[in-house]
Short mmCIF file of C-alpha atoms in Angstrom, two decimals:
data_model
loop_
_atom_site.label_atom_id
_atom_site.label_comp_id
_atom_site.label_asym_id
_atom_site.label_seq_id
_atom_site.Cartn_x
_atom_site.Cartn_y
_atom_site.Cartn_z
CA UNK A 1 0.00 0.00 0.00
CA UNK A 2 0.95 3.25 -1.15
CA UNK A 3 0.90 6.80 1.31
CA UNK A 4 -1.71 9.36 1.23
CA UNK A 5 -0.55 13.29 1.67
CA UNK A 6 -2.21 16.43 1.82
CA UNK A 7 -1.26 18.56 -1.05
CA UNK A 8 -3.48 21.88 -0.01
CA UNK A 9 -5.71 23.02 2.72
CA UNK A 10 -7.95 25.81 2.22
CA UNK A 11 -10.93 27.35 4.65
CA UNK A 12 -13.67 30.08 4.65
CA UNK A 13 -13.22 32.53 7.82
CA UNK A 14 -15.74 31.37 10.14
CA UNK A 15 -18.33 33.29 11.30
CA UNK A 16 -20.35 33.69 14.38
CA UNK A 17 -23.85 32.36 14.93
CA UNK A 18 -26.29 35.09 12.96
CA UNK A 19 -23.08 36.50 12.06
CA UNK A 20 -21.14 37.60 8.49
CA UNK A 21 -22.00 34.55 7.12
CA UNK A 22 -25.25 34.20 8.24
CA UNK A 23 -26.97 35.13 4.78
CA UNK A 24 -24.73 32.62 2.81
CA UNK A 25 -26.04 28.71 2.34
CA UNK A 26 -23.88 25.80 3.12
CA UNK A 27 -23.80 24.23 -0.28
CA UNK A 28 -22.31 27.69 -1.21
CA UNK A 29 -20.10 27.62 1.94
CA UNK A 30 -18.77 24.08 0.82
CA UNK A 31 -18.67 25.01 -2.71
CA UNK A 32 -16.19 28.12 -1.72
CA UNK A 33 -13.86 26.00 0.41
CA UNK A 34 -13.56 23.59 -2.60
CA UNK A 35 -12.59 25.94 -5.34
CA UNK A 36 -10.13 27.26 -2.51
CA UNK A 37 -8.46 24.20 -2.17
CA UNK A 38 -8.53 23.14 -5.68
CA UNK A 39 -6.82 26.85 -6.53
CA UNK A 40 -4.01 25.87 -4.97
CA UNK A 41 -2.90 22.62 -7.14
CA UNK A 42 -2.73 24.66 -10.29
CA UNK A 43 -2.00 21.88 -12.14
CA UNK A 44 -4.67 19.76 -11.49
CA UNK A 45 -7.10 18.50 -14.43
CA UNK A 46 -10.30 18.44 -12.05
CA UNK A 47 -11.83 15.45 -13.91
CA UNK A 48 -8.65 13.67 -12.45
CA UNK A 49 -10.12 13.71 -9.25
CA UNK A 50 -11.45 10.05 -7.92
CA UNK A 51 -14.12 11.39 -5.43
CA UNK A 52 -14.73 13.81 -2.73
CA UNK A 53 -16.11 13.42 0.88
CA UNK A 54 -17.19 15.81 2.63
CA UNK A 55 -18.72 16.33 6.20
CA UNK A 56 -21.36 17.76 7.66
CA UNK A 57 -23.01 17.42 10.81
CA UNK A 58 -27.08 18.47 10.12
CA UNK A 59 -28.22 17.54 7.01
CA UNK A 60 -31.57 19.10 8.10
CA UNK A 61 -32.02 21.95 5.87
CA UNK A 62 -30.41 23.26 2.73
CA UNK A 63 -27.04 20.83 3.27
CA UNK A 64 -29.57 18.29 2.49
CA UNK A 65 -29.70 15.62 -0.56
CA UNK A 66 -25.87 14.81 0.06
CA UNK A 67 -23.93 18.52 0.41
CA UNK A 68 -20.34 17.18 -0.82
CA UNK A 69 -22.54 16.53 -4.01
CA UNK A 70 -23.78 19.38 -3.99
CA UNK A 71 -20.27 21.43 -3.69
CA UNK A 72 -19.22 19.92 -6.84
CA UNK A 73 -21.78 20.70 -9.01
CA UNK A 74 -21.75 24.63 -7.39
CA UNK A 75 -17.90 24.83 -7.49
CA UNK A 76 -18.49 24.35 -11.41
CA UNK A 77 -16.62 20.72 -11.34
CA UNK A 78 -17.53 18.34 -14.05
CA UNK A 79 -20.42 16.58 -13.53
CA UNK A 80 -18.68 13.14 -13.66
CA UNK A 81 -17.20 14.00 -10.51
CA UNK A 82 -18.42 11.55 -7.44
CA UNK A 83 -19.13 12.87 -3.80
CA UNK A 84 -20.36 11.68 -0.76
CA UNK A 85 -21.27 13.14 2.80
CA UNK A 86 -20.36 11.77 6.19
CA UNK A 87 -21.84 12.56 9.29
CA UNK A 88 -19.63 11.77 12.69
CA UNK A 89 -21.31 15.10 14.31
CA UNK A 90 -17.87 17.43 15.32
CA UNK A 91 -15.51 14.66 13.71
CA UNK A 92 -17.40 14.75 9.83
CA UNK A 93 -14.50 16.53 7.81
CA UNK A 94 -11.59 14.71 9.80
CA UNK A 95 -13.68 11.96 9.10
CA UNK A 96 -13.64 12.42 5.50
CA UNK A 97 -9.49 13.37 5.11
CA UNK A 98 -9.09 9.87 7.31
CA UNK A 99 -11.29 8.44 4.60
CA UNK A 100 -10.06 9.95 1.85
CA UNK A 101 -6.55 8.76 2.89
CA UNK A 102 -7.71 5.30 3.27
CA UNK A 103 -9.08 5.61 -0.31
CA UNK A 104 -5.61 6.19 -1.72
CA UNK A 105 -3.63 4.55 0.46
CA UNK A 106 -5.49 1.66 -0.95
CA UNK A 107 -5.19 2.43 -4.85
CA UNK A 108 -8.79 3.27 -5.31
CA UNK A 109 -7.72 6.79 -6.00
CA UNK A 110 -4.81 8.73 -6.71
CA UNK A 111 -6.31 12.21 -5.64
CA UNK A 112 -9.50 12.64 -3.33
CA UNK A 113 -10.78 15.94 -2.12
CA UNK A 114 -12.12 16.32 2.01
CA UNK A 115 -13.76 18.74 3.20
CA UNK A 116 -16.86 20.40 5.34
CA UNK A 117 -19.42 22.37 5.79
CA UNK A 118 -21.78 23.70 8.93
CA UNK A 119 -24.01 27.16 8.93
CA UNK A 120 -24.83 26.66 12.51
CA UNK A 121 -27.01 29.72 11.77
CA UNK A 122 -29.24 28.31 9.21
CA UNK A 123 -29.77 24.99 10.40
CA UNK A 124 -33.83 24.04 10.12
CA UNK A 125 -35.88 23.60 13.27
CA UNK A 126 -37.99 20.23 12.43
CA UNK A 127 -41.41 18.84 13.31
CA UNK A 128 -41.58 15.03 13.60
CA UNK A 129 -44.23 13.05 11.97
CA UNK A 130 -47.19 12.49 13.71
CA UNK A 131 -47.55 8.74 14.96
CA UNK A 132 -51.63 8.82 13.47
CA UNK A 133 -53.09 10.67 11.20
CA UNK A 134 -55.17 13.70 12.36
CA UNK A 135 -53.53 14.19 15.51
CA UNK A 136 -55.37 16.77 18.18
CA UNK A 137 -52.95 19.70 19.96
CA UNK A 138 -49.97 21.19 19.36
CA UNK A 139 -46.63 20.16 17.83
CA UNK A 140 -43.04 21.64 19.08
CA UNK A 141 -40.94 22.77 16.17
CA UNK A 142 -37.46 21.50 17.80
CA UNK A 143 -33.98 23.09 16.40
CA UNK A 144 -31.50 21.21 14.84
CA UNK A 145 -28.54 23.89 15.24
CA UNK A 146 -26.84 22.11 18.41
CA UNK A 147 -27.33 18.89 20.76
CA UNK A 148 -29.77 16.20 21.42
CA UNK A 149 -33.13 16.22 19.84
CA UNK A 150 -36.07 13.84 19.25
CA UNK A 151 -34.60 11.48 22.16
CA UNK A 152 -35.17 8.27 21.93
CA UNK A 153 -36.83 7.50 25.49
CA UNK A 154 -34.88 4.52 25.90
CA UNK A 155 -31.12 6.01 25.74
CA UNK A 156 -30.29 6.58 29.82
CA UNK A 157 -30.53 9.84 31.06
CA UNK A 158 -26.91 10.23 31.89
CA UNK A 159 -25.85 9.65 28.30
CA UNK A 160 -28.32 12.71 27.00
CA UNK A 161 -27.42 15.49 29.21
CA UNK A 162 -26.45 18.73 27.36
CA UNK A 163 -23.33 19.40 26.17
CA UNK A 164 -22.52 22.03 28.55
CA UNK A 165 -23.11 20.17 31.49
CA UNK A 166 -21.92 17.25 30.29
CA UNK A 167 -18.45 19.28 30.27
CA UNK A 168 -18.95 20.33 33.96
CA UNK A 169 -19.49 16.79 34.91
CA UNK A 170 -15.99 16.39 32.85
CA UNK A 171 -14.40 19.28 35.43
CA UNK A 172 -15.80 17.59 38.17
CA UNK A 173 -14.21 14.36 37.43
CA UNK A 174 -10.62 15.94 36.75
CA UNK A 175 -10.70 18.68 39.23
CA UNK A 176 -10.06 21.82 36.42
CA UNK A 177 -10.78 24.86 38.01
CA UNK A 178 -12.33 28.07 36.15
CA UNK A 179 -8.92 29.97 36.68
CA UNK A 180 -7.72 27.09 33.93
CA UNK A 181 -10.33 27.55 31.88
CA UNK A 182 -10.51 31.09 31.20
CA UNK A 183 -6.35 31.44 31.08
CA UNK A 184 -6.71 28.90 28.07
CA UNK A 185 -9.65 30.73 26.54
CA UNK A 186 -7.97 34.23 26.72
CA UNK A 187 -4.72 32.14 25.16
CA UNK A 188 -6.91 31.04 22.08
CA UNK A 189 -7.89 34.50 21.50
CA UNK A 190 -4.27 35.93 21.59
CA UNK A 191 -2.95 33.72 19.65
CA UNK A 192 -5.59 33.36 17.03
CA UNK A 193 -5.38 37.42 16.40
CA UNK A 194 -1.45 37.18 16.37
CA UNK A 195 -1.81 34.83 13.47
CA UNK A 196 -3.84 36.87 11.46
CA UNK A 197 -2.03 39.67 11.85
CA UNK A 198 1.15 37.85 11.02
CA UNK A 199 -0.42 36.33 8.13
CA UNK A 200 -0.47 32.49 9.38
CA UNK A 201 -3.89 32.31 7.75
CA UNK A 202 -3.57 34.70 4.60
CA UNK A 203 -2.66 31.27 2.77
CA UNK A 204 -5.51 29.27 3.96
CA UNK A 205 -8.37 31.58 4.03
CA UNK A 206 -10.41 32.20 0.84
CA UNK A 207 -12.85 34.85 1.08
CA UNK A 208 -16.71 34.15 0.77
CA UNK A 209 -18.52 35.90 -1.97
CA UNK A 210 -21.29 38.16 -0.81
CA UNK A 211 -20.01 38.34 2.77
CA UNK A 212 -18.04 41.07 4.49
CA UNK A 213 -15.63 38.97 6.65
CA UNK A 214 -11.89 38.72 6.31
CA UNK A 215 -11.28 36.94 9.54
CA UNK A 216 -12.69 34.56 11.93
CA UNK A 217 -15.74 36.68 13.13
CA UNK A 218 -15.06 35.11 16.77
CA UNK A 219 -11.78 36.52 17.48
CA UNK A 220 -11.70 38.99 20.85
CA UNK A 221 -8.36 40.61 20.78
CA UNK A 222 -9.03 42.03 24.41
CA UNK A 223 -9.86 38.75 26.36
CA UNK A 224 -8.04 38.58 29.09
CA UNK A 225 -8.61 36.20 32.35
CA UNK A 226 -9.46 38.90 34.23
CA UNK A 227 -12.33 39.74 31.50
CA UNK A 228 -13.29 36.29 31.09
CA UNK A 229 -14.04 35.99 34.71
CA UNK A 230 -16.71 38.21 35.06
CA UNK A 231 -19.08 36.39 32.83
CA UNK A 232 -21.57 34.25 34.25
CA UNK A 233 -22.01 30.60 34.63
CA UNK A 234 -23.96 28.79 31.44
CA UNK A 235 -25.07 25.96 32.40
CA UNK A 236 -25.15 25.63 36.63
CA UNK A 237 -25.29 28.70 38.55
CA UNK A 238 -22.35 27.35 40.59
CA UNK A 239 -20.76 25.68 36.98
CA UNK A 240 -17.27 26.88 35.61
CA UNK A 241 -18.43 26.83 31.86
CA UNK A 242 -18.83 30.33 30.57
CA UNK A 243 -19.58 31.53 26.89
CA UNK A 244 -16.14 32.87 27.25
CA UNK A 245 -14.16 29.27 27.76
CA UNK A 246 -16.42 27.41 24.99
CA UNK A 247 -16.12 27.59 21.54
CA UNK A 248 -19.30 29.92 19.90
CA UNK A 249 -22.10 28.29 17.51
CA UNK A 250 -20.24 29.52 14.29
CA UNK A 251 -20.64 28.96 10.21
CA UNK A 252 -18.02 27.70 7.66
CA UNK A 253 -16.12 25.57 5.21
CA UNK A 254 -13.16 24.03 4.69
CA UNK A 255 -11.04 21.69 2.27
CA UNK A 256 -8.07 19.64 1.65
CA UNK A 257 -6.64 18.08 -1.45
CA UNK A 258 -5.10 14.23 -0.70
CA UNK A 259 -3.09 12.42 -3.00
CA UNK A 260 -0.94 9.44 -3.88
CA UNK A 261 2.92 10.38 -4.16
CA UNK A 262 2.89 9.93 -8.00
CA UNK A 263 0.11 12.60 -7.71
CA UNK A 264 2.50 15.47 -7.08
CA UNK A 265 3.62 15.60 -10.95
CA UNK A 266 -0.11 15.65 -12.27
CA UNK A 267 -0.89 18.33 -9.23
CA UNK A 268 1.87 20.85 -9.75
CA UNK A 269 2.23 21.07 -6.34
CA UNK A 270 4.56 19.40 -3.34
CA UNK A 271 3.02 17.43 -0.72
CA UNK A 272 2.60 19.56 2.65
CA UNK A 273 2.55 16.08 4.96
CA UNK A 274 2.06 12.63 4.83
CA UNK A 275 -1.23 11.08 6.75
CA UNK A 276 0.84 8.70 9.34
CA UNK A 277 -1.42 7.84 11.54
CA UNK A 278 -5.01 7.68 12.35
CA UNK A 279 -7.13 6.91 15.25
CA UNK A 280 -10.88 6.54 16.49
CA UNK A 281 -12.15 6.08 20.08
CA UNK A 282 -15.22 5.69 21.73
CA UNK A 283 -16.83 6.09 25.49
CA UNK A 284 -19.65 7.18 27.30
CA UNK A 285 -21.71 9.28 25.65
CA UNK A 286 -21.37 12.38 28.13
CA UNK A 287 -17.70 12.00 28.87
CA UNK A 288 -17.29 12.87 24.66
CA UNK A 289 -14.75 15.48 25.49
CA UNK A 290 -11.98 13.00 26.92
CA UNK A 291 -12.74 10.57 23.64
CA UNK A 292 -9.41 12.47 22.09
CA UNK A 293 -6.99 10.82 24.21
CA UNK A 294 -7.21 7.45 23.24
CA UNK A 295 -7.95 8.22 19.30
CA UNK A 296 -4.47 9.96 19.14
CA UNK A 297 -2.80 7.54 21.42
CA UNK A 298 -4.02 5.21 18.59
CA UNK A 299 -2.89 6.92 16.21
CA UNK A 300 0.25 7.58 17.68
CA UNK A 301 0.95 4.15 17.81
CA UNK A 302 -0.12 3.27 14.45
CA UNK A 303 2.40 5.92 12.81
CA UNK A 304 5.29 4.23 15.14
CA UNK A 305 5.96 7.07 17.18
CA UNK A 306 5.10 8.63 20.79
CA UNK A 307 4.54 11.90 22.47
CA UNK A 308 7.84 12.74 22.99
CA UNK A 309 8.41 12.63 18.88
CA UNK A 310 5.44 15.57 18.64
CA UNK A 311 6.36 19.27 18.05
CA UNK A 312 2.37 20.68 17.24
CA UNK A 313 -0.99 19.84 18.19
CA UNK A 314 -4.13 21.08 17.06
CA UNK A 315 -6.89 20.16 19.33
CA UNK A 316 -10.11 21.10 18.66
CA UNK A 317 -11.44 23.35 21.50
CA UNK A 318 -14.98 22.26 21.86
CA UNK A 319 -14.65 23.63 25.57
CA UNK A 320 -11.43 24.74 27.70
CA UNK A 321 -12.15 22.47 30.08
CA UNK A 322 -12.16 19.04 27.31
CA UNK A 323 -9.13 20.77 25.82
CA UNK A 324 -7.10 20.90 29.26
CA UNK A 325 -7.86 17.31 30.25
CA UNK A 326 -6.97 15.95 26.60
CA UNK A 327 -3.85 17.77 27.29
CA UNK A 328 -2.95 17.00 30.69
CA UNK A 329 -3.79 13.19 29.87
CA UNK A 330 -1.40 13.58 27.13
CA UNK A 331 1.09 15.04 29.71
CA UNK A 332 2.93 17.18 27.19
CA UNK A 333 3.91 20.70 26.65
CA UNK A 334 0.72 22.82 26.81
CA UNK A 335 2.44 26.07 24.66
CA UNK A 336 2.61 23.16 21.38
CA UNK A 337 -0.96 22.82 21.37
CA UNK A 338 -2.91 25.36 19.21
CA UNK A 339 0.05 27.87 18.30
CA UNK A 340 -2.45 29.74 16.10
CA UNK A 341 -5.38 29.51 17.97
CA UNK A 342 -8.32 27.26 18.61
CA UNK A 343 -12.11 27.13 18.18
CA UNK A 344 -13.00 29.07 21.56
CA UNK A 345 -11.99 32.04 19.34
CA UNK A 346 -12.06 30.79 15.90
CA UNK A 347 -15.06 29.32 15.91
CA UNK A 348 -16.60 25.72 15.67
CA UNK A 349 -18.41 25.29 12.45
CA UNK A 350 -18.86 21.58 13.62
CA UNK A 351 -19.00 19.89 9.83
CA UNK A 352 -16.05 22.20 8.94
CA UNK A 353 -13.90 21.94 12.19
CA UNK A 354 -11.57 18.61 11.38
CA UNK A 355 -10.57 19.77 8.09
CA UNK A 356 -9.91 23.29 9.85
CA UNK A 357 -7.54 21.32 12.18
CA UNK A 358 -5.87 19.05 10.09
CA UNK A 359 -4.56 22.42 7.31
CA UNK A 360 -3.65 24.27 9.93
CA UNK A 361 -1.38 21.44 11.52
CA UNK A 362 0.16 21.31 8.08
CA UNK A 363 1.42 24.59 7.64
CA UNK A 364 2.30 24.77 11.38
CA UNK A 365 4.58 22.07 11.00
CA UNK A 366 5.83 23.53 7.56
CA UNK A 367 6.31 27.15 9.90
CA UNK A 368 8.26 25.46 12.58
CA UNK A 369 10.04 23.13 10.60
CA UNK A 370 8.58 20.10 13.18
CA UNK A 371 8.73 16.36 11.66
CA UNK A 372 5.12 15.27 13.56
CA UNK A 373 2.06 16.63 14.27
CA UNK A 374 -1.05 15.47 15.65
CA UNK A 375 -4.56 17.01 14.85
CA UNK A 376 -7.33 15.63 17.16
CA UNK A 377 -11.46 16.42 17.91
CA UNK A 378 -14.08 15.55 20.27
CA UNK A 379 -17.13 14.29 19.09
CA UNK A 380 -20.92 14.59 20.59
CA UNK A 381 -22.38 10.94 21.76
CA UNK A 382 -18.51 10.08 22.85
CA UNK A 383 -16.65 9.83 20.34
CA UNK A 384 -13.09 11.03 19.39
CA UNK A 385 -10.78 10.75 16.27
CA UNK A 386 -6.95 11.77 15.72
CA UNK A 387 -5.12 11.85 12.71
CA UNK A 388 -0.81 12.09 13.08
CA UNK A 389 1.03 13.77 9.88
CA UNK A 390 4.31 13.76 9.33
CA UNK A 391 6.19 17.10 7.53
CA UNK A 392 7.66 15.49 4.46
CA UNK A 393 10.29 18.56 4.16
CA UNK A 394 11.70 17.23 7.38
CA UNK A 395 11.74 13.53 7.44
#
């Protein structure tokens, strides 16, 4: 079996919930992100490409009837072009570059495009079917944008607790204390707006036609601890979870191109990394947030190397508080995880999040001329994947 390797990463800025983006669809979201990506392999005959998967989280409203599909056709591809959509909630897009890598890796393709797509804004609220016909009284219109809905009765209580207090529960267990929390939070934010300004994301971002944003909408260049503690509580009045130290309900897209070795020529473009590694995990539904440890231990050990090898993380930061006790599981260095940021400022578009993570590990690596990386996200219902790349211009 041959090796898969990212060739180009490209993203939309993300915006906030009812935010820049708010007025754009997520087909067109996913189409942008795809003609980003694809811009930067200017050699590439598009009707070389063997498929694209994409990932998205809803599926409720107008990302419906298969959305990668749908980015093709939008992004003006040639019709013979296949796609497909996964759904593993916060996990779709890393999902789909795992997949995507598996697909060449195995000789089914030379060149597969990943990607995803969330307008957390947009998404539908639903009314289920009625059990009879005719049915007397009222009917809840539930929303779709975040969560648990349309429970099934028999899944235990514990398991279907909201995400926010499912994360206190998570602080409880590993004793993190709010001071923690809102010193990592205030870190994301600093170090997110020093990387725009620097021009870490000038190379990834593609701007979104119609929409007046040039960076992620999320961004508050002032947080400071001190700031961040005088919010209140979310979830328990006594709780340590604050809309400061979790990541905001937030819209965008973004894309990677994967390919064989023997792909660069046709591509005119070098590989950024090789896909090393990969790793999926799974545990109770509310304790989600830890599921990252064991996916990139797994992974870790399926690219033969350990922690000690790593030089960059990029974990997604669903919450502070999931974030610190991935990290302090790990036991490594806290000041390689997220050098650019994280989602508690950038945002957490959640179809569009693992192929946000997985780019921007790429050309952090490239930046700090590290040989391993490891790009990792928590996933609702307890769930976690990793992926470990390798930087090719230092092996």
């Amino acid at each position: 079996m041959g090796s898969a390797f990212v060739y180009a990463a490209a993203r939309t800025p993300f915006g906030r919930f009812n935010g820049a983006l708010a007025g754009v669809r997520p087909d067109d979201l996913a189409a942008t992100a795809l003609r980003g990506a694809l811009a930067k392999v200017p050699g590439l005959d598009p009707a070389d490409i063997g498929d694209v998967i994409w990932g998205n989280a809803n599926g409720a409203g107008e990302d419906n009837r298969n959305v990668g599909r749908m980015a093709v056709l939008l992004a003006g591809l040639p019709v013979t072009i296949p796609a497909t959509t996964v759904n593993r909630l916060c996990g779709s897009s890393l999902d789909a570059a795992m997949a995507a890598s598996r697909t060449i890796e195995s000789g089914d393709a030379e060149i597969v495009v990943a990607g995803g797509v969330e307008s957390m804004t947009r998404a539908p609220w639903v009314l289920p079917k009625p059990s009879r016909a005719f049915p007397a009284g009222d009917v809840t219109a539930v929303s779709t944008t975040l969560g648990w809905r349309l429970v099934n009765p028999r899944m235990p209580k514990e398991w279907t607790v909201s995400l926010g207090e499912a994360n206190e529960q998570l602080q409880e267990k590993f004793s993190i204390s709010r001071e923690r929390q809102d010193a990592f939070a205030a870190r994301s934010h600093a170090l997110a707006d020093a990387a725009w300004t620097a021009g870490f994301y000038d190379e990834l971002a593609v701007p979104v036609e119609g929409a007046d944003l040039t960076r992620d909408e999320g961004i508050r260049p002032g947080s400071t601890p001190e700031v961040l503690a005088g919010l209140k509580p979310s979830f328990r009045p006594d709780g340590t979870i604050t809309a400061g130290n979790a990541s905001p309900l937030s819209d965008g897209a973004s894309a990677l191109v994967l390919g064989s070795e023997r792909a660069a020529a046709g591509l005119g473009a070098e590989p950024l990394a090789r896909v090393a590694g990969r790793g999926a995990a799974a545990l109770e539904p509310h304790l989600f947030g830890y599921a990252p440890v064991e996916a990139a231990n797994q992974a870790l050990r399926r690219a033969g190397i350990g922690w000690d090898d790593v030089g960059a993380v990029e974990l997604n930061e669903a919450f502070a508080v999931q974030s610190l006790a991935c990290v302090d599981a790990w036991g490594i260095d806290p000041e390689i995880v997220n050098v650019k940021g994280g989602a508690i400022a950038i945002g957490h578009p959640l179809g569009a999040s693992g192929g946000r993570v997985l780019g921007t590990l790429a050309h952090v690596l490239r930046e700090r001329r590290e040989r391993w990386g490891v790009a990792a996200i928590c996933i609702g219902v307890g769930q976690g994947l990793a992926v470990v790349l390798e930087n090719v211009s230092a092996a």
